[in-house]
PDB file of C-alpha atoms and ligand atoms in Angstrom:
ATOM      1  CA  MET A1004     110.350 102.792  95.378  1.00  0.00           C
ATOM      2  CA  GLU A1005     108.519 102.548  92.146  1.00  0.00           C
ATOM      3  CA  ARG A1006     107.306 105.980  90.637  1.00  0.00           C
ATOM      4  CA  ILE A1007     104.496 106.634  88.343  1.00  0.00           C
ATOM      5  CA  ARG A1008     104.375 109.340  85.660  1.00  0.00           C
ATOM      6  CA  LEU A1009     101.149 111.316  85.763  1.00  0.00           C
ATOM      7  CA  ASN A1010      99.502 112.815  82.676  1.00  0.00           C
ATOM      8  CA  ASP A1011     101.187 116.074  83.259  1.00  0.00           C
ATOM      9  CA  GLY A1012     104.677 114.535  83.494  1.00  0.00           C
ATOM     10  CA  VAL A1013     105.022 114.743  87.278  1.00  0.00           C
ATOM     11  CA  GLU A1014     106.443 111.530  88.962  1.00  0.00           C
ATOM     12  CA  ILE A1015     104.680 110.251  92.149  1.00  0.00           C
ATOM     13  CA  PRO A1016     105.820 107.434  94.314  1.00  0.00           C
ATOM     14  CA  ALA A1017     103.558 104.520  93.892  1.00  0.00           C
ATOM     15  CA  VAL A1018     103.159 104.062  97.663  1.00  0.00           C
ATOM     16  CA  GLY A1019     102.050 106.942  99.952  1.00  0.00           C
ATOM     17  CA  PHE A1020     101.663 107.247 103.707  1.00  0.00           C
ATOM     18  CA  GLY A1021      98.321 108.687 104.756  1.00  0.00           C
ATOM     19  CA  VAL A1022      97.668 110.621 107.969  1.00  0.00           C
ATOM     20  CA  PHE A1023      93.824 110.678 107.997  1.00  0.00           C
ATOM     21  CA  MET A1024      92.706 110.876 111.668  1.00  0.00           C
ATOM     22  CA  ILE A1025      95.943 111.236 113.247  1.00  0.00           C
ATOM     23  CA  PRO A1026      95.980 114.213 115.694  1.00  0.00           C
ATOM     24  CA  ASN A1027      98.155 117.276 114.966  1.00  0.00           C
ATOM     25  CA  GLY A1028     100.467 118.579 117.793  1.00  0.00           C
ATOM     26  CA  GLY A1029     102.854 115.619 117.934  1.00  0.00           C
ATOM     27  CA  GLU A1030     101.279 112.320 116.781  1.00  0.00           C
ATOM     28  CA  THR A1031     101.164 113.139 113.094  1.00  0.00           C
ATOM     29  CA  TYR A1032     104.824 114.627 113.539  1.00  0.00           C
ATOM     30  CA  CYS A1033     106.051 111.407 114.887  1.00  0.00           C
ATOM     31  CA  ALA A1034     104.133 109.201 112.425  1.00  0.00           C
ATOM     32  CA  VAL A1035     105.447 111.019 109.409  1.00  0.00           C
ATOM     33  CA  LEU A1036     109.058 111.011 110.831  1.00  0.00           C
ATOM     34  CA  ASP A1037     108.748 107.293 111.366  1.00  0.00           C
ATOM     35  CA  ALA A1038     107.260 106.809 107.896  1.00  0.00           C
ATOM     36  CA  LEU A1039     110.218 108.790 106.279  1.00  0.00           C
ATOM     37  CA  LYS A1040     112.712 106.745 108.187  1.00  0.00           C
ATOM     38  CA  ALA A1041     111.025 103.571 107.070  1.00  0.00           C
ATOM     39  CA  GLY A1042     111.462 104.796 103.504  1.00  0.00           C
ATOM     40  CA  TYR A1043     108.158 106.483 102.491  1.00  0.00           C
ATOM     41  CA  ARG A1044     108.674 109.435 100.286  1.00  0.00           C
ATOM     42  CA  HIS A1045     105.124 110.217  99.679  1.00  0.00           C
ATOM     43  CA  ILE A1046     102.868 111.824 102.353  1.00  0.00           C
ATOM     44  CA  ASP A1047      99.003 112.271 101.910  1.00  0.00           C
ATOM     45  CA  THR A1048      97.288 114.798 104.075  1.00  0.00           C
ATOM     46  CA  ALA A1049      94.432 117.210 103.694  1.00  0.00           C
ATOM     47  CA  ALA A1050      93.235 120.556 105.005  1.00  0.00           C
ATOM     48  CA  ALA A1051      90.358 118.705 106.649  1.00  0.00           C
ATOM     49  CA  TYR A1052      92.711 116.305 108.548  1.00  0.00           C
ATOM     50  CA  MET A1053      93.919 119.453 110.419  1.00  0.00           C
ATOM     51  CA  ASN A1054      97.398 118.121 110.569  1.00  0.00           C
ATOM     52  CA  GLU A1055      99.184 119.891 107.711  1.00  0.00           C
ATOM     53  CA  SER A1056     101.591 121.742 110.094  1.00  0.00           C
ATOM     54  CA  ASP A1057     102.692 118.494 111.712  1.00  0.00           C
ATOM     55  CA  VAL A1058     103.445 116.996 108.269  1.00  0.00           C
ATOM     56  CA  GLY A1059     105.413 120.057 107.172  1.00  0.00           C
ATOM     57  CA  LYS A1060     107.428 120.173 110.387  1.00  0.00           C
ATOM     58  CA  ALA A1061     108.306 116.436 110.213  1.00  0.00           C
ATOM     59  CA  VAL A1062     109.461 116.848 106.485  1.00  0.00           C
ATOM     60  CA  ARG A1063     111.643 119.760 107.649  1.00  0.00           C
ATOM     61  CA  ASP A1064     113.139 117.983 110.560  1.00  0.00           C
ATOM     62  CA  SER A1065     113.665 114.689 108.623  1.00  0.00           C
ATOM     63  CA  GLY A1066     116.781 116.128 106.993  1.00  0.00           C
ATOM     64  CA  ILE A1067     115.451 114.794 103.642  1.00  0.00           C
ATOM     65  CA  LYS A1068     115.515 117.232 100.895  1.00  0.00           C
ATOM     66  CA  ARG A1069     112.086 118.889 100.116  1.00  0.00           C
ATOM     67  CA  ASP A1070     112.300 117.724  96.511  1.00  0.00           C
ATOM     68  CA  GLU A1071     112.686 114.086  97.522  1.00  0.00           C
ATOM     69  CA  VAL A1072     109.432 113.896  99.281  1.00  0.00           C
ATOM     70  CA  PHE A1073     106.175 114.037  97.557  1.00  0.00           C
ATOM     71  CA  ILE A1074     103.446 115.908  99.424  1.00  0.00           C
ATOM     72  CA  THR A1075      99.675 115.768  98.747  1.00  0.00           C
ATOM     73  CA  SER A1076      97.170 117.873 100.389  1.00  0.00           C
ATOM     74  CA  LYS A1077      93.365 118.577  99.589  1.00  0.00           C
ATOM     75  CA  LEU A1078      91.089 121.573  99.532  1.00  0.00           C
ATOM     76  CA  TRP A1079      88.107 121.254 101.940  1.00  0.00           C
ATOM     77  CA  LEU A1080      84.558 121.938 100.779  1.00  0.00           C
ATOM     78  CA  GLN A1081      84.283 125.145 102.942  1.00  0.00           C
ATOM     79  CA  ASP A1082      86.792 126.604 100.563  1.00  0.00           C
ATOM     80  CA  TYR A1083      85.072 125.812  97.301  1.00  0.00           C
ATOM     81  CA  GLY A1084      84.421 128.520  94.718  1.00  0.00           C
ATOM     82  CA  TYR A1085      87.177 130.397  92.942  1.00  0.00           C
ATOM     83  CA  ASP A1086      88.196 133.083  95.603  1.00  0.00           C
ATOM     84  CA  ALA A1087      87.874 130.885  98.567  1.00  0.00           C
ATOM     85  CA  ALA A1088      89.829 128.080  96.945  1.00  0.00           C
ATOM     86  CA  LYS A1089      92.717 130.560  96.081  1.00  0.00           C
ATOM     87  CA  LYS A1090      92.847 131.396  99.716  1.00  0.00           C
ATOM     88  CA  GLY A1091      92.605 127.730 100.704  1.00  0.00           C
ATOM     89  CA  VAL A1092      95.694 126.881  98.646  1.00  0.00           C
ATOM     90  CA  ASP A1093      97.583 129.624 100.427  1.00  0.00           C
ATOM     91  CA  THR A1094      96.348 128.392 103.755  1.00  0.00           C
ATOM     92  CA  SER A1095      97.585 124.849 103.014  1.00  0.00           C
ATOM     93  CA  LEU A1096     100.896 126.226 101.907  1.00  0.00           C
ATOM     94  CA  LYS A1097     101.242 128.247 105.092  1.00  0.00           C
ATOM     95  CA  ASN A1098     100.154 125.387 107.370  1.00  0.00           C
ATOM     96  CA  LEU A1099     102.735 123.119 105.704  1.00  0.00           C
ATOM     97  CA  GLY A1100     105.335 125.792 105.863  1.00  0.00           C
ATOM     98  CA  MET A1101     106.096 125.003 102.160  1.00  0.00           C
ATOM     99  CA  ASP A1102     106.471 127.178  99.034  1.00  0.00           C
ATOM    100  CA  TYR A1103     104.903 124.441  96.863  1.00  0.00           C
ATOM    101  CA  MET A1104     102.814 121.188  97.069  1.00  0.00           C
ATOM    102  CA  ASP A1105     103.444 118.262  94.750  1.00  0.00           C
ATOM    103  CA  LEU A1106      99.736 117.400  94.389  1.00  0.00           C
ATOM    104  CA  TYR A1107      96.583 119.250  95.591  1.00  0.00           C
ATOM    105  CA  LEU A1108      93.043 117.708  95.285  1.00  0.00           C
ATOM    106  CA  LEU A1109      89.551 118.783  95.378  1.00  0.00           C
ATOM    107  CA  HIS A1110      88.770 116.483  98.455  1.00  0.00           C
ATOM    108  CA  GLN A1111      84.996 116.224  97.755  1.00  0.00           C
ATOM    109  CA  PRO A1112      82.859 116.657  94.538  1.00  0.00           C
ATOM    110  CA  TYR A1113      80.115 119.023  95.860  1.00  0.00           C
ATOM    111  CA  GLY A1114      79.209 122.736  95.558  1.00  0.00           C
ATOM    112  CA  ASP A1115      81.171 125.170  93.242  1.00  0.00           C
ATOM    113  CA  VAL A1116      83.529 122.399  92.053  1.00  0.00           C
ATOM    114  CA  GLU A1117      84.316 124.207  88.750  1.00  0.00           C
ATOM    115  CA  GLY A1118      85.310 127.514  90.433  1.00  0.00           C
ATOM    116  CA  ALA A1119      87.488 125.622  92.951  1.00  0.00           C
ATOM    117  CA  TRP A1120      89.150 123.664  90.015  1.00  0.00           C
ATOM    118  CA  LYS A1121      89.879 126.894  88.083  1.00  0.00           C
ATOM    119  CA  ALA A1122      91.731 128.145  91.281  1.00  0.00           C
ATOM    120  CA  LEU A1123      93.839 125.064  91.347  1.00  0.00           C
ATOM    121  CA  GLU A1124      94.648 125.378  87.769  1.00  0.00           C
ATOM    122  CA  ASP A1125      95.834 129.151  88.362  1.00  0.00           C
ATOM    123  CA  ALA A1126      97.862 127.940  91.581  1.00  0.00           C
ATOM    124  CA  LYS A1127      99.517 125.265  89.319  1.00  0.00           C
ATOM    125  CA  LYS A1128     100.360 128.021  86.758  1.00  0.00           C
ATOM    126  CA  ALA A1129     101.818 130.169  89.579  1.00  0.00           C
ATOM    127  CA  GLY A1130     103.986 127.301  90.677  1.00  0.00           C
ATOM    128  CA  LYS A1131     102.292 126.748  93.970  1.00  0.00           C
ATOM    129  CA  ILE A1132     101.204 123.215  93.032  1.00  0.00           C
ATOM    130  CA  ARG A1133     102.910 120.817  90.647  1.00  0.00           C
ATOM    131  CA  SER A1134     100.025 118.647  89.932  1.00  0.00           C
ATOM    132  CA  ILE A1135      96.259 118.870  90.507  1.00  0.00           C
ATOM    133  CA  GLY A1136      93.466 116.209  90.887  1.00  0.00           C
ATOM    134  CA  VAL A1137      90.228 115.332  92.265  1.00  0.00           C
ATOM    135  CA  SER A1138      88.808 112.832  94.893  1.00  0.00           C
ATOM    136  CA  ASN A1139      85.689 110.690  95.457  1.00  0.00           C
ATOM    137  CA  MET A1140      84.376 111.158  92.007  1.00  0.00           C
ATOM    138  CA  THR A1141      82.302 108.202  90.803  1.00  0.00           C
ATOM    139  CA  PRO A1142      81.776 107.845  87.011  1.00  0.00           C
ATOM    140  CA  LYS A1143      78.618 109.883  87.081  1.00  0.00           C
ATOM    141  CA  ILE A1144      80.106 112.662  89.254  1.00  0.00           C
ATOM    142  CA  TRP A1145      83.202 112.682  87.022  1.00  0.00           C
ATOM    143  CA  ASN A1146      81.010 113.009  83.854  1.00  0.00           C
ATOM    144  CA  SER A1147      79.018 115.796  85.454  1.00  0.00           C
ATOM    145  CA  PHE A1148      82.071 117.971  86.216  1.00  0.00           C
ATOM    146  CA  VAL A1149      85.195 117.060  84.253  1.00  0.00           C
ATOM    147  CA  PRO A1150      84.010 117.608  80.682  1.00  0.00           C
ATOM    148  CA  ARG A1151      83.629 121.280  81.770  1.00  0.00           C
ATOM    149  CA  PHE A1152      87.219 121.684  83.111  1.00  0.00           C
ATOM    150  CA  SER A1153      89.801 123.113  80.850  1.00  0.00           C
ATOM    151  CA  THR A1154      92.486 120.666  82.071  1.00  0.00           C
ATOM    152  CA  ILE A1155      92.016 117.036  82.955  1.00  0.00           C
ATOM    153  CA  PRO A1156      92.901 116.050  86.542  1.00  0.00           C
ATOM    154  CA  SER A1157      96.051 113.985  87.003  1.00  0.00           C
ATOM    155  CA  VAL A1158      94.364 111.692  89.566  1.00  0.00           C
ATOM    156  CA  ASN A1159      91.144 110.738  91.171  1.00  0.00           C
ATOM    157  CA  GLN A1160      91.482 109.432  94.727  1.00  0.00           C
ATOM    158  CA  VAL A1161      88.816 107.083  95.635  1.00  0.00           C
ATOM    159  CA  GLU A1162      88.002 104.130  97.749  1.00  0.00           C
ATOM    160  CA  CYS A1163      89.522 100.977  96.084  1.00  0.00           C
ATOM    161  CA  ASN A1164      90.495  97.414  97.112  1.00  0.00           C
ATOM    162  CA  PRO A1165      90.106  93.923  95.622  1.00  0.00           C
ATOM    163  CA  TYR A1166      86.405  93.754  96.792  1.00  0.00           C
ATOM    164  CA  PHE A1167      85.770  97.241  95.215  1.00  0.00           C
ATOM    165  CA  GLN A1168      87.932  97.377  92.166  1.00  0.00           C
ATOM    166  CA  GLN A1169      86.283 100.475  90.452  1.00  0.00           C
ATOM    167  CA  LYS A1170      86.288  98.862  87.065  1.00  0.00           C
ATOM    168  CA  GLU A1171      83.695 101.276  85.487  1.00  0.00           C
ATOM    169  CA  LEU A1172      85.521 104.347  86.767  1.00  0.00           C
ATOM    170  CA  ARG A1173      88.855 102.947  85.449  1.00  0.00           C
ATOM    171  CA  LYS A1174      87.235 102.590  82.089  1.00  0.00           C
ATOM    172  CA  ILE A1175      86.797 106.352  82.008  1.00  0.00           C
ATOM    173  CA  LEU A1176      90.068 107.436  83.689  1.00  0.00           C
ATOM    174  CA  ASP A1177      92.455 105.040  81.703  1.00  0.00           C
ATOM    175  CA  PRO A1178      91.967 106.425  78.271  1.00  0.00           C
ATOM    176  CA  GLN A1179      92.578 110.088  79.731  1.00  0.00           C
ATOM    177  CA  GLY A1180      95.819 108.899  81.388  1.00  0.00           C
ATOM    178  CA  VAL A1181      94.189 109.695  84.810  1.00  0.00           C
ATOM    179  CA  ARG A1182      95.689 107.576  87.702  1.00  0.00           C
ATOM    180  CA  LEU A1183      93.470 106.184  90.339  1.00  0.00           C
ATOM    181  CA  GLU A1184      94.763 106.553  93.862  1.00  0.00           C
ATOM    182  CA  ALA A1185      93.224 104.070  96.421  1.00  0.00           C
ATOM    183  CA  TRP A1186      92.156 105.086  99.857  1.00  0.00           C
ATOM    184  CA  TYR A1187      91.235 101.989 102.051  1.00  0.00           C
ATOM    185  CA  PRO A1188      93.495  99.786  99.799  1.00  0.00           C
ATOM    186  CA  LEU A1189      93.335  97.072 102.183  1.00  0.00           C
ATOM    187  CA  GLY A1190      89.560  97.282 102.475  1.00  0.00           C
ATOM    188  CA  HIS A1191      90.097  99.159 105.800  1.00  0.00           C
ATOM    189  CA  GLY A1192      91.391  96.011 107.433  1.00  0.00           C
ATOM    190  CA  ASP A1193      88.250  93.843 106.167  1.00  0.00           C
ATOM    191  CA  LYS A1194      88.984  90.521 107.968  1.00  0.00           C
ATOM    192  CA  GLY A1195      87.232  88.678 105.149  1.00  0.00           C
ATOM    193  CA  LEU A1196      89.537  90.274 102.423  1.00  0.00           C
ATOM    194  CA  LEU A1197      92.782  89.712 104.440  1.00  0.00           C
ATOM    195  CA  ALA A1198      91.704  86.104 105.133  1.00  0.00           C
ATOM    196  CA  ASN A1199      90.422  85.509 101.530  1.00  0.00           C
ATOM    197  CA  GLU A1200      91.747  82.201 100.315  1.00  0.00           C
ATOM    198  CA  THR A1201      93.156  83.414  97.092  1.00  0.00           C
ATOM    199  CA  VAL A1202      95.033  86.177  98.897  1.00  0.00           C
ATOM    200  CA  VAL A1203      96.298  83.876 101.510  1.00  0.00           C
ATOM    201  CA  ALA A1204      97.390  81.351  98.893  1.00  0.00           C
ATOM    202  CA  LEU A1205      99.388  84.005  97.016  1.00  0.00           C
ATOM    203  CA  ALA A1206     100.834  85.345 100.307  1.00  0.00           C
ATOM    204  CA  LYS A1207     102.015  81.788 101.166  1.00  0.00           C
ATOM    205  CA  LYS A1208     103.603  81.264  97.644  1.00  0.00           C
ATOM    206  CA  TYR A1209     105.558  84.502  97.693  1.00  0.00           C
ATOM    207  CA  GLY A1210     106.430  84.575 101.508  1.00  0.00           C
ATOM    208  CA  LYS A1211     104.568  87.852 101.918  1.00  0.00           C
ATOM    209  CA  ASN A1212     101.591  88.842 104.188  1.00  0.00           C
ATOM    210  CA  ALA A1213      98.066  89.310 102.848  1.00  0.00           C
ATOM    211  CA  GLY A1214      98.404  93.175 102.913  1.00  0.00           C
ATOM    212  CA  GLN A1215     101.447  92.943 100.723  1.00  0.00           C
ATOM    213  CA  VAL A1216      99.742  90.749  98.201  1.00  0.00           C
ATOM    214  CA  ILE A1217      96.719  93.054  97.992  1.00  0.00           C
ATOM    215  CA  LEU A1218      98.951  96.138  97.566  1.00  0.00           C
ATOM    216  CA  ARG A1219     101.099  94.338  95.026  1.00  0.00           C
ATOM    217  CA  PHE A1220      97.797  93.465  92.984  1.00  0.00           C
ATOM    218  CA  GLU A1221      96.905  97.117  92.995  1.00  0.00           C
ATOM    219  CA  ILE A1222     100.338  98.483  92.037  1.00  0.00           C
ATOM    220  CA  GLN A1223     100.422  96.033  89.061  1.00  0.00           C
ATOM    221  CA  SER A1224      97.021  97.279  88.047  1.00  0.00           C
ATOM    222  CA  GLY A1225      98.486 100.801  87.738  1.00  0.00           C
ATOM    223  CA  ILE A1226      97.067 102.148  91.137  1.00  0.00           C
ATOM    224  CA  ILE A1227      98.732 104.548  93.551  1.00  0.00           C
ATOM    225  CA  VAL A1228      98.142 103.152  97.077  1.00  0.00           C
ATOM    226  CA  LEU A1229      97.822 104.834 100.509  1.00  0.00           C
ATOM    227  CA  PRO A1230      97.771 101.941 102.912  1.00  0.00           C
ATOM    228  CA  LYS A1231      97.275 102.641 106.684  1.00  0.00           C
ATOM    229  CA  SER A1232      98.859 101.017 109.511  1.00  0.00           C
ATOM    230  CA  THR A1233      99.814 101.821 112.974  1.00  0.00           C
ATOM    231  CA  ASN A1234     102.088  98.795 113.271  1.00  0.00           C
ATOM    232  CA  PRO A1235     105.758  99.590 112.691  1.00  0.00           C
ATOM    233  CA  GLU A1236     106.427  96.276 111.136  1.00  0.00           C
ATOM    234  CA  ARG A1237     103.486  96.618 108.735  1.00  0.00           C
ATOM    235  CA  ILE A1238     104.215 100.280 108.026  1.00  0.00           C
ATOM    236  CA  LYS A1239     107.607  99.074 106.777  1.00  0.00           C
ATOM    237  CA  GLY A1240     106.372  95.866 105.116  1.00  0.00           C
ATOM    238  CA  ASN A1241     103.724  97.721 103.162  1.00  0.00           C
ATOM    239  CA  LEU A1242     106.597  99.326 101.132  1.00  0.00           C
ATOM    240  CA  ASP A1243     108.385  95.888 100.680  1.00  0.00           C
ATOM    241  CA  ILE A1244     106.146  94.911  97.691  1.00  0.00           C
ATOM    242  CA  PHE A1245     108.665  95.549  94.765  1.00  0.00           C
ATOM    243  CA  ASP A1246     110.582  92.206  95.030  1.00  0.00           C
ATOM    244  CA  PHE A1247     107.921  89.905  93.699  1.00  0.00           C
ATOM    245  CA  GLU A1248     105.402  89.794  90.751  1.00  0.00           C
ATOM    246  CA  LEU A1249     102.059  88.335  90.429  1.00  0.00           C
ATOM    247  CA  SER A1250     101.599  86.461  87.097  1.00  0.00           C
ATOM    248  CA  GLU A1251      98.747  87.278  84.702  1.00  0.00           C
ATOM    249  CA  ASP A1252      96.948  84.239  85.824  1.00  0.00           C
ATOM    250  CA  GLU A1253      97.249  85.295  89.407  1.00  0.00           C
ATOM    251  CA  MET A1254      96.196  88.897  88.559  1.00  0.00           C
ATOM    252  CA  GLU A1255      92.945  87.348  86.996  1.00  0.00           C
ATOM    253  CA  GLN A1256      92.396  85.329  90.216  1.00  0.00           C
ATOM    254  CA  MET A1257      92.420  88.641  92.128  1.00  0.00           C
ATOM    255  CA  ARG A1258      90.317  90.501  89.512  1.00  0.00           C
ATOM    256  CA  VAL A1259      87.414  88.042  89.965  1.00  0.00           C
ATOM    257  CA  LEU A1260      87.272  88.963  93.771  1.00  0.00           C
ATOM    258  CA  ASP A1261      85.518  92.253  92.884  1.00  0.00           C
ATOM    259  CA  LYS A1262      82.092  92.751  94.501  1.00  0.00           C
ATOM    260  CA  GLY A1263      81.659  96.243  93.011  1.00  0.00           C
ATOM    261  CA  LYS A1264      80.689  97.867  96.319  1.00  0.00           C
ATOM    262  CA  GLY A1265      82.466  99.790  98.955  1.00  0.00           C
ATOM    263  CA  THR A1266      81.791 101.533 102.353  1.00  0.00           C
ATOM    264  CA  HIS A1267      81.346 105.032 100.963  1.00  0.00           C
ATOM    265  CA  ASP A1268      78.700 106.132  98.426  1.00  0.00           C
ATOM    266  CA  PRO A1269      79.610 109.817  97.094  1.00  0.00           C
ATOM    267  CA  GLU A1270      76.191 109.824  95.350  1.00  0.00           C
ATOM    268  CA  ALA A1271      74.156 109.197  98.223  1.00  0.00           C
ATOM    269  CA  PRO A1272      71.622 111.971  98.931  1.00  0.00           C
ATOM    270  CA  GLY A1273      72.927 114.654 101.378  1.00  0.00           C
ATOM    271  CA  VAL A1274      76.460 113.477 101.548  1.00  0.00           C
ATOM    272  CA  GLY A1275      77.861 116.814 100.661  1.00  0.00           C
ATOM    273  CA  GLU A1276      75.959 118.680 103.342  1.00  0.00           C
ATOM    274  CA  MET A1277      76.784 116.028 105.915  1.00  0.00           C
ATOM    275  CA  LEU A1278      80.467 116.325 105.244  1.00  0.00           C
ATOM    276  CA  LEU A1279      80.348 120.116 105.389  1.00  0.00           C
ATOM    277  CA  ASN A1280      78.487 119.961 108.594  1.00  0.00           C
ATOM    278  CA  ASN A1281      80.728 117.395 110.235  1.00  0.00           C
ATOM    279  CA  TYR A1282      84.085 118.968 109.254  1.00  0.00           C
ATOM    280  CA  LYS A1283      84.337 122.689 109.933  1.00  0.00           C
ATOM    281  CA  ILE A1284      87.953 123.643 109.428  1.00  0.00           C
ATOM    282  CA  HIS A1285      87.378 127.401 110.069  1.00  0.00           C
ATOM    283  CA  GLU A1286      84.695 129.969 110.701  1.00  0.00           C
TER     284      GLU A1286
HETATM  285  P1  A2P B2794      97.347  97.790 111.587  1.00  0.00           P
HETATM  286  O1  A2P B2794      97.258  99.312 111.902  1.00  0.00           O
HETATM  287  O2  A2P B2794      97.233  96.910 112.875  1.00  0.00           O
HETATM  288  O3  A2P B2794      98.527  97.367 110.790  1.00  0.00           O
HETATM  289  P2  A2P B2794      93.352 100.453 104.988  1.00  0.00           P
HETATM  290  O4  A2P B2794      94.661 101.005 104.491  1.00  0.00           O
HETATM  291  O5  A2P B2794      92.622  99.872 103.827  1.00  0.00           O
HETATM  292  O6  A2P B2794      92.551 101.544 105.688  1.00  0.00           O
HETATM  293  O7  A2P B2794      93.618  99.307 106.029  1.00  0.00           O
HETATM  294  C1  A2P B2794      94.056  99.556 107.265  1.00  0.00           C
HETATM  295  C2  A2P B2794      93.902  98.399 108.116  1.00  0.00           C
HETATM  296  O8  A2P B2794      94.581  97.276 107.590  1.00  0.00           O
HETATM  297  C3  A2P B2794      94.266  98.637 109.642  1.00  0.00           C
HETATM  298  O9  A2P B2794      93.482  97.860 110.331  1.00  0.00           O
HETATM  299  C4  A2P B2794      95.684  97.927 109.614  1.00  0.00           C
HETATM  300  O10 A2P B2794      96.037  97.484 110.833  1.00  0.00           O
HETATM  301  C5  A2P B2794      95.526  96.829 108.650  1.00  0.00           C
HETATM  302  N1  A2P B2794      96.800  96.615 107.963  1.00  0.00           N
HETATM  303  C6  A2P B2794      97.739  97.421 107.442  1.00  0.00           C
HETATM  304  N2  A2P B2794      98.665  96.863 106.767  1.00  0.00           N
HETATM  305  C7  A2P B2794      98.420  95.568 106.727  1.00  0.00           C
HETATM  306  C8  A2P B2794      98.958  94.305 106.189  1.00  0.00           C
HETATM  307  N3  A2P B2794     100.207  94.348 105.531  1.00  0.00           N
HETATM  308  N4  A2P B2794      98.511  93.197 106.425  1.00  0.00           N
HETATM  309  C9  A2P B2794      97.158  93.021 107.119  1.00  0.00           C
HETATM  310  N5  A2P B2794      96.685  94.136 107.783  1.00  0.00           N
HETATM  311  C10 A2P B2794      97.215  95.305 107.410  1.00  0.00           C
END
């Protein structure tokens, strides 16, 4: 598995297994154990997914050493502001049953983001988190918060796929060595994308499936990917993307597929309130 060095020196496996929407109390446990058996060494969860405890249990029961698995979780909006965020970090650690997390993100860019970020910086200094980052920051949102942070995030996890390549955002992140992590890297199963003629032609040429070609394109663009699948063959196959390489001409054919638009607009009015109302993770 290819690893990527973040701007703080921490190394992250380029493909991760995401557990968004998988229930706690068994299903996430089994999914993570299966993913680890298939070769995944990077698991992406969040306080708001409510399944950190299953993730932790699966990692412990897998028999794989803790330092061989990269664990990401995320702070939820209810815990923003310095003091609440400090507690939020400890709650994530407790739920995971771990004494450190490899990466911890501010899940959404609303409210007292600066206070929450300061708490993440301090938790990193205290050895509770190896690397810290943000999520769902558009160029405008990034520019409104990050210049006031005292340290630069190591990643920004956003929606990204060949139809929504985040070119503007990458122009801001790249010079600062900030890695983009892609959620919905396969366009959330967008049939048009998976059946796109460029993608299908490349899949045929390399003896791969459409999803593998898309993930390969993203990895070659320097992006960390979190593909989702419930199909055991595809879960395994989505890791099997390191034995072929797209040429520069083929990369360009993929780059021109960009439509510059995704499913989620973090700048839409009321998104922060809506998310806070829809996901209550504690009183
Ligand atoms: P399935 O669970 O049947 O594999 P995203 O990661 O962008 O959210 O996309 C997830 C969707 O893409 C799911 O519907 C998943 O379906 C499908 N998918 C996952 N891997 C592949 C693949 N290699 N080729 C085609 N479709 C895939």
